[in-house]
Tab-separated table of C-alpha atoms in Angstrom:
chain	number	residue	atom	x	y	z
A	1	MET	CA	-49.097	20.581	31.658
A	2	LYS	CA	-46.568	22.174	29.560
A	3	PRO	CA	-47.663	26.058	28.226
A	4	ILE	CA	-48.695	26.289	25.480
A	5	TRP	CA	-45.676	29.087	24.161
A	6	LEU	CA	-43.696	25.852	24.981
A	7	PHE	CA	-44.825	23.190	22.155
A	8	PRO	CA	-43.039	25.508	19.465
A	9	PRO	CA	-39.542	25.755	20.817
A	10	LEU	CA	-39.654	21.684	21.579
A	11	LEU	CA	-41.215	21.160	17.795
A	12	ALA	CA	-38.648	22.790	16.267
A	13	LEU	CA	-35.784	20.907	18.343
A	14	ALA	CA	-37.004	17.864	17.930
A	15	LEU	CA	-37.022	18.354	13.898
A	16	TRP	CA	-33.158	20.185	14.253
A	17	ALA	CA	-32.422	16.562	15.745
A	18	ALA	CA	-34.076	13.992	13.294
A	19	LEU	CA	-33.196	15.822	10.361
A	20	ARG	CA	-29.175	16.903	11.370
A	21	PRO	CA	-26.892	14.028	9.643
A	22	GLN	CA	-25.544	11.082	11.690
A	23	PRO	CA	-22.071	10.553	12.925
A	24	PHE	CA	-22.237	6.961	11.412
A	25	THR	CA	-25.074	4.762	9.992
A	26	TRP	CA	-25.722	0.945	9.876
A	27	GLU	CA	-24.845	-0.975	6.985
A	28	GLY	CA	-24.448	-4.700	7.355
A	29	GLU	CA	-21.467	-5.763	9.785
A	30	GLY	CA	-20.358	-2.462	9.783
A	31	ILE	CA	-20.637	1.534	10.388
A	32	ARG	CA	-20.629	3.871	6.976
A	33	TYR	CA	-19.776	7.310	7.878
A	34	GLN	CA	-17.991	9.967	6.134
A	35	ARG	CA	-15.059	12.632	6.526
A	36	ALA	CA	-14.145	15.454	3.971
A	37	GLY	CA	-17.368	14.542	1.703
A	38	VAL	CA	-15.809	10.741	1.207
A	39	GLY	CA	-18.177	8.002	2.402
A	40	LEU	CA	-15.866	5.289	4.946
A	41	TYR	CA	-16.859	2.040	5.846
A	42	ALA	CA	-15.604	-0.074	9.276
A	43	GLN	CA	-16.564	-3.809	9.847
A	44	LEU	CA	-17.192	-4.308	13.096
A	45	CYS	CA	-16.724	-7.698	15.491
A	46	ARG	CA	-19.155	-7.251	18.243
A	47	PRO	CA	-18.663	-8.858	21.616
A	48	LEU	CA	-22.156	-11.044	23.086
A	49	GLY	CA	-21.660	-9.352	26.465
A	50	ALA	CA	-20.498	-5.385	27.613
A	51	ILE	CA	-17.836	-4.337	25.936
A	52	GLN	CA	-14.529	-3.848	27.465
A	53	GLY	CA	-12.661	-1.798	24.842
A	54	ALA	CA	-12.051	-1.460	21.684
A	55	VAL	CA	-9.000	-2.714	19.459
A	56	LEU	CA	-9.059	-1.687	15.866
A	57	LEU	CA	-7.158	-3.392	13.338
A	58	VAL	CA	-5.232	-1.359	11.064
A	59	PRO	CA	-4.929	-3.907	7.504
A	60	GLY	CA	-1.885	-2.648	5.303
A	61	GLY	CA	-1.200	-3.269	1.405
A	62	PHE	CA	-3.626	-1.528	-1.282
A	63	GLY	CA	-6.873	-4.118	-1.025
A	64	PRO	CA	-9.633	-4.954	1.391
A	65	PRO	CA	-9.262	-5.812	4.691
A	66	THR	CA	-7.422	-10.079	4.713
A	67	ALA	CA	-9.604	-13.036	6.149
A	68	SER	CA	-6.867	-12.699	8.216
A	69	MET	CA	-7.833	-9.901	10.064
A	70	LEU	CA	-11.033	-10.248	9.908
A	71	ALA	CA	-10.610	-13.268	11.583
A	72	ARG	CA	-8.432	-11.098	14.408
A	73	CYS	CA	-11.512	-9.296	14.769
A	74	ARG	CA	-13.530	-12.112	15.665
A	75	SER	CA	-11.085	-12.891	18.166
A	76	TRP	CA	-11.484	-9.971	20.101
A	77	ALA	CA	-15.115	-9.802	19.797
A	78	GLU	CA	-14.635	-13.864	21.627
A	79	GLN	CA	-13.099	-11.986	24.873
A	80	GLY	CA	-15.492	-8.783	25.018
A	81	PHE	CA	-13.605	-6.516	22.831
A	82	LEU	CA	-14.784	-4.709	20.282
A	83	GLY	CA	-12.802	-5.626	16.784
A	84	VAL	CA	-13.181	-2.890	14.682
A	85	VAL	CA	-11.315	-3.090	11.093
A	86	PRO	CA	-11.499	-0.245	9.086
A	87	HIS	CA	-11.804	-0.393	5.038
A	88	LEU	CA	-9.237	2.654	4.203
A	89	ARG	CA	-10.409	4.953	1.701
A	90	GLY	CA	-9.837	3.507	-1.560
A	91	ARG	CA	-10.232	-0.085	-0.224
A	92	GLY	CA	-12.926	-2.937	0.559
A	93	LYS	CA	-16.303	-0.734	0.759
A	94	SER	CA	-15.071	2.787	1.284
A	95	GLU	CA	-14.712	5.091	-1.629
A	96	GLY	CA	-11.941	7.512	-2.104
A	97	ARG	CA	-8.449	7.338	-3.672
A	98	ILE	CA	-5.378	5.755	-1.996
A	99	THR	CA	-2.943	8.464	-0.116
A	100	GLY	CA	-0.933	6.014	1.370
A	101	CYS	CA	-0.449	7.539	5.154
A	102	LEU	CA	-1.433	10.860	4.732
A	103	GLU	CA	-6.073	10.881	4.402
A	104	GLU	CA	-5.747	7.702	5.593
A	105	ALA	CA	-4.900	8.491	9.103
A	106	GLU	CA	-6.853	11.628	9.098
A	107	ASP	CA	-10.231	9.016	8.471
A	108	LEU	CA	-9.119	6.609	11.077
A	109	ALA	CA	-9.029	9.843	13.673
A	110	HIS	CA	-12.136	10.714	12.417
A	111	LEU	CA	-14.010	7.250	13.703
A	112	ALA	CA	-11.597	6.758	17.046
A	113	ARG	CA	-13.939	9.414	17.463
A	114	LEU	CA	-17.112	8.170	17.214
A	115	LEU	CA	-16.399	5.020	19.388
A	116	PRO	CA	-18.139	6.675	22.201
A	117	ARG	CA	-21.519	6.264	20.231
A	118	LEU	CA	-21.080	2.952	20.113
A	119	GLY	CA	-20.652	2.530	23.885
A	120	VAL	CA	-16.413	1.914	23.641
A	121	ALA	CA	-14.761	4.072	26.503
A	122	ARG	CA	-11.488	2.410	25.710
A	123	HIS	CA	-9.799	2.120	22.467
A	124	ALA	CA	-6.169	1.023	20.943
A	125	TYR	CA	-4.370	0.637	17.676
A	126	ALA	CA	-3.453	-2.210	16.218
A	127	GLY	CA	-1.901	-1.675	12.898
A	128	TYR	CA	0.334	-3.828	10.368
A	129	SER	CA	2.158	-2.894	7.314
A	130	LEU	CA	1.340	-0.008	6.401
A	131	GLY	CA	-1.331	0.696	7.988
A	132	ALA	CA	0.811	0.674	10.989
A	133	CYS	CA	1.824	3.875	10.194
A	134	VAL	CA	-1.952	4.983	9.449
A	135	ALA	CA	-2.533	3.325	13.574
A	136	LEU	CA	0.282	5.610	14.977
A	137	LYS	CA	-0.305	8.975	13.098
A	138	ALA	CA	-3.917	8.569	13.787
A	139	ALA	CA	-3.476	8.101	17.340
A	140	ALA	CA	-1.392	11.106	17.539
A	141	LEU	CA	-3.588	13.154	16.274
A	142	GLU	CA	-7.015	11.873	18.246
A	143	GLY	CA	-5.428	11.483	21.527
A	144	SER	CA	-6.927	9.378	23.582
A	145	ALA	CA	-5.760	6.147	22.179
A	146	LYS	CA	-4.519	3.599	25.361
A	147	GLY	CA	-1.251	2.679	23.044
A	148	VAL	CA	-0.165	2.030	19.512
A	149	VAL	CA	1.011	-1.595	18.010
A	150	PHE	CA	3.023	-0.657	15.355
A	151	ALA	CA	3.357	-4.614	13.400
A	152	ILE	CA	6.512	-4.488	10.477
A	153	GLY	CA	5.633	-0.623	9.647
A	154	PRO	CA	7.333	1.707	7.356
A	155	VAL	CA	8.935	4.242	8.618
A	156	ASP	CA	11.209	6.140	5.736
A	157	PHE	CA	9.360	5.749	2.507
A	158	GLU	CA	12.380	7.194	0.789
A	159	GLU	CA	14.491	4.327	1.452
A	160	GLN	CA	11.154	2.095	0.293
A	161	VAL	CA	11.908	3.952	-2.712
A	162	ALA	CA	15.132	2.794	-3.276
A	163	ILE	CA	14.775	-1.294	-2.252
A	164	LEU	CA	12.382	-1.193	-4.883
A	165	ARG	CA	14.262	0.356	-7.114
A	166	ARG	CA	17.030	-3.096	-6.805
A	167	SER	CA	14.453	-5.258	-5.900
A	168	ARG	CA	10.869	-4.655	-7.413
A	169	PRO	CA	11.361	-2.259	-10.277
A	170	GLU	CA	8.198	-3.006	-11.715
A	171	ALA	CA	6.182	-2.064	-8.346
A	172	LEU	CA	7.727	1.484	-8.649
A	173	ALA	CA	5.146	3.638	-10.710
A	174	ARG	CA	2.212	2.087	-8.887
A	175	TRP	CA	4.128	3.380	-5.515
A	176	ARG	CA	4.939	7.258	-7.181
A	177	GLU	CA	1.214	6.634	-7.936
A	178	VAL	CA	0.531	6.432	-4.692
A	179	PHE	CA	2.525	7.856	-2.274
A	180	GLY	CA	4.525	11.091	-4.539
A	181	GLU	CA	7.719	11.308	-6.430
A	182	GLY	CA	9.966	13.946	-4.610
A	183	PRO	CA	11.680	13.875	-1.179
A	184	GLU	CA	9.077	16.137	0.443
A	185	ALA	CA	6.322	14.272	-0.454
A	186	LEU	CA	7.745	11.202	0.859
A	187	ALA	CA	8.570	12.920	3.896
A	188	ARG	CA	4.999	13.822	4.573
A	189	GLN	CA	4.365	10.102	4.621
A	190	SER	CA	6.615	8.832	7.305
A	191	PRO	CA	5.036	8.293	10.501
A	192	LEU	CA	7.838	9.326	12.909
A	193	PRO	CA	6.843	13.191	14.156
A	194	GLN	CA	3.524	11.446	15.190
A	195	ALA	CA	5.568	8.874	16.944
A	196	ALA	CA	7.362	12.137	18.734
A	197	ARG	CA	4.037	13.101	19.883
A	198	LEU	CA	2.042	9.953	21.062
A	199	GLN	CA	1.909	9.861	24.565
A	200	ALA	CA	0.330	6.551	24.677
A	201	PRO	CA	2.316	3.628	24.971
A	202	PHE	CA	3.607	2.532	21.970
A	203	LEU	CA	5.183	-1.215	20.894
A	204	ILE	CA	7.093	-1.705	18.099
A	205	LEU	CA	7.158	-5.247	16.131
A	206	GLN	CA	9.627	-5.341	13.840
A	207	ALA	CA	11.159	-8.610	11.452
A	208	GLY	CA	14.900	-8.251	10.831
A	209	ASN	CA	14.401	-10.014	7.672
A	210	ASP	CA	12.022	-7.900	6.176
A	211	PRO	CA	12.865	-7.284	2.561
A	212	LEU	CA	11.421	-3.964	2.112
A	213	ILE	CA	11.408	-2.265	5.870
A	214	PRO	CA	15.166	-2.867	7.629
A	215	PRO	CA	15.568	-3.372	10.897
A	216	THR	CA	16.989	0.153	11.284
A	217	GLN	CA	13.881	2.061	10.563
A	218	ALA	CA	11.868	0.200	14.054
A	219	CYS	CA	14.949	1.642	15.646
A	220	ARG	CA	14.716	5.122	14.611
A	221	LEU	CA	11.082	5.283	15.792
A	222	ARG	CA	12.846	3.791	19.196
A	223	ASP	CA	15.088	6.883	18.944
A	224	ALA	CA	12.396	8.739	18.339
A	225	ARG	CA	10.375	7.452	21.795
A	226	GLU	CA	13.690	7.849	23.751
A	227	GLU	CA	14.539	11.813	22.913
A	228	ILE	CA	11.272	12.858	23.997
A	229	GLY	CA	12.122	11.138	27.207
A	230	ARG	CA	10.558	7.625	27.183
A	231	LYS	CA	11.780	4.858	27.842
A	232	VAL	CA	12.118	2.138	25.369
A	233	TYR	CA	12.361	-1.927	26.117
A	234	GLN	CA	14.373	-3.967	23.545
A	235	VAL	CA	13.965	-7.698	22.939
A	236	ALA	CA	15.091	-10.611	20.136
A	237	LEU	CA	12.547	-13.064	19.692
A	238	THR	CA	12.920	-16.408	17.567
A	239	ARG	CA	9.927	-16.330	15.440
A	240	GLU	CA	8.676	-19.340	17.831
A	241	GLY	CA	8.696	-16.805	20.603
A	242	GLU	CA	11.985	-17.798	22.858
A	243	THR	CA	14.945	-15.434	23.823
A	244	TRP	CA	17.382	-14.896	20.782
A	245	ILE	CA	20.760	-15.870	21.805
A	246	GLN	CA	23.074	-15.585	18.505
A	247	PRO	CA	24.603	-12.397	18.205
A	248	LEU	CA	22.597	-9.551	16.238
A	249	SER	CA	24.450	-8.692	12.748
A	250	LYS	CA	24.055	-5.943	10.149
A	251	GLY	CA	20.961	-4.064	10.725
A	252	ARG	CA	19.887	-5.839	13.331
A	253	ALA	CA	22.771	-4.401	15.348
A	254	CYS	CA	20.951	-1.140	16.263
A	255	LEU	CA	18.740	-3.007	18.515
A	256	ARG	CA	20.208	-2.828	22.279
A	257	PRO	CA	18.496	-5.928	24.189
A	258	THR	CA	17.072	-4.813	27.376
A	259	GLY	CA	14.501	-7.585	28.118
A	260	PHE	CA	10.436	-6.854	28.854
A	261	GLY	CA	9.763	-4.088	30.827
A	262	PRO	CA	6.413	-2.955	32.250
A	263	LEU	CA	3.643	-3.414	29.681
A	264	ASP	CA	2.802	0.425	30.341
A	265	GLU	CA	6.082	1.193	28.687
A	266	ASP	CA	7.446	0.997	25.504
A	267	HIS	CA	8.609	-1.375	23.649
A	268	LEU	CA	10.935	-2.704	20.286
A	269	VAL	CA	10.865	-6.186	19.846
A	270	LEU	CA	12.575	-8.092	16.812
A	271	PHE	CA	12.510	-10.913	15.492
A	272	PRO	CA	15.968	-11.909	13.772
A	273	ASP	CA	15.092	-14.281	11.505
A	274	LEU	CA	12.013	-13.447	10.169
A	275	HIS	CA	10.263	-12.144	6.709
A	276	HIS	CA	7.657	-9.269	6.728
A	277	ASP	CA	5.319	-11.316	8.540
A	278	VAL	CA	3.114	-12.061	11.104
A	279	VAL	CA	4.072	-15.284	13.497
A	280	PRO	CA	2.164	-16.544	16.165
A	281	ALA	CA	4.209	-15.444	18.247
A	282	MET	CA	3.989	-11.659	17.072
A	283	GLU	CA	0.193	-11.575	17.338
A	284	ALA	CA	0.259	-13.036	21.206
A	285	ILE	CA	2.419	-10.287	21.488
A	286	ALA	CA	0.207	-8.028	20.279
A	287	GLU	CA	-2.009	-9.401	22.462
A	288	ARG	CA	-0.737	-9.617	25.777
A	289	PHE	CA	0.107	-5.510	25.910
A	290	LEU	CA	-3.907	-4.334	24.252
A	291	ARG	CA	-5.239	-6.437	26.786
A	292	ALA	CA	-3.025	-4.851	29.686
A	293	TRP	CA	-3.634	-1.714	27.924
A	294	LEU	CA	-7.370	-1.746	27.873
A	295	ARG	CA	-7.859	-3.204	31.658
């Protein structure tokens, strides 16, 4: 029998554990959590058996996750992984104001730090379009990711504004509202500094005919990685996933093809004839790398 003097401290400890704020709560098919006073949500696709690892699927755009993103989530669950689709702030079921690639990255890094409480020992990121920028920054911030897939994502937001001014001037007001104005504000959005800090393997997937994100931006990511001593293997493929045999022209010529290397090394894979789109061949490459990283 415990001494009677032990009961008050034990009771106080139990009350403290019961009353302290929990890091997240379950809600429907996902979890609700907070950072800096903002309520955030992430959808989870849970496997039937043991969790082999988690894939954080980071959507782009300014709306809720698309049906294709949720299909990716379910596909990973069917393969034994926890699929995680964050609703970035100001989108879907998350509160807050959209800030582009700023607070969203801090939010995502916070979510990644919660994964061990969900039984996850290893995780990696796959970010698409603007979500690629968010994924790269988050991985650099939290430091535990096993790899990052950066699919058709922006690097130079000042260049994006210049392109929109020429091609879609009606979209400029919305961009300025989200990303800010002036070189300093736009430079803060760029993931280039975080590319130099990321310790995990990095896969860049780029479209050669992207009307918004020129392939030279992907090459700048490659350069940032090479400057810190990383080997970056470079490959050009057709939209069907076959080796590209035609000359690389204009901005695509920044690629220096080497062929694939070990999957734990950095890669830049260019699809010269692809627009701002994700095709099955691109998805297959992303999946191959993610599975290797999470083994």
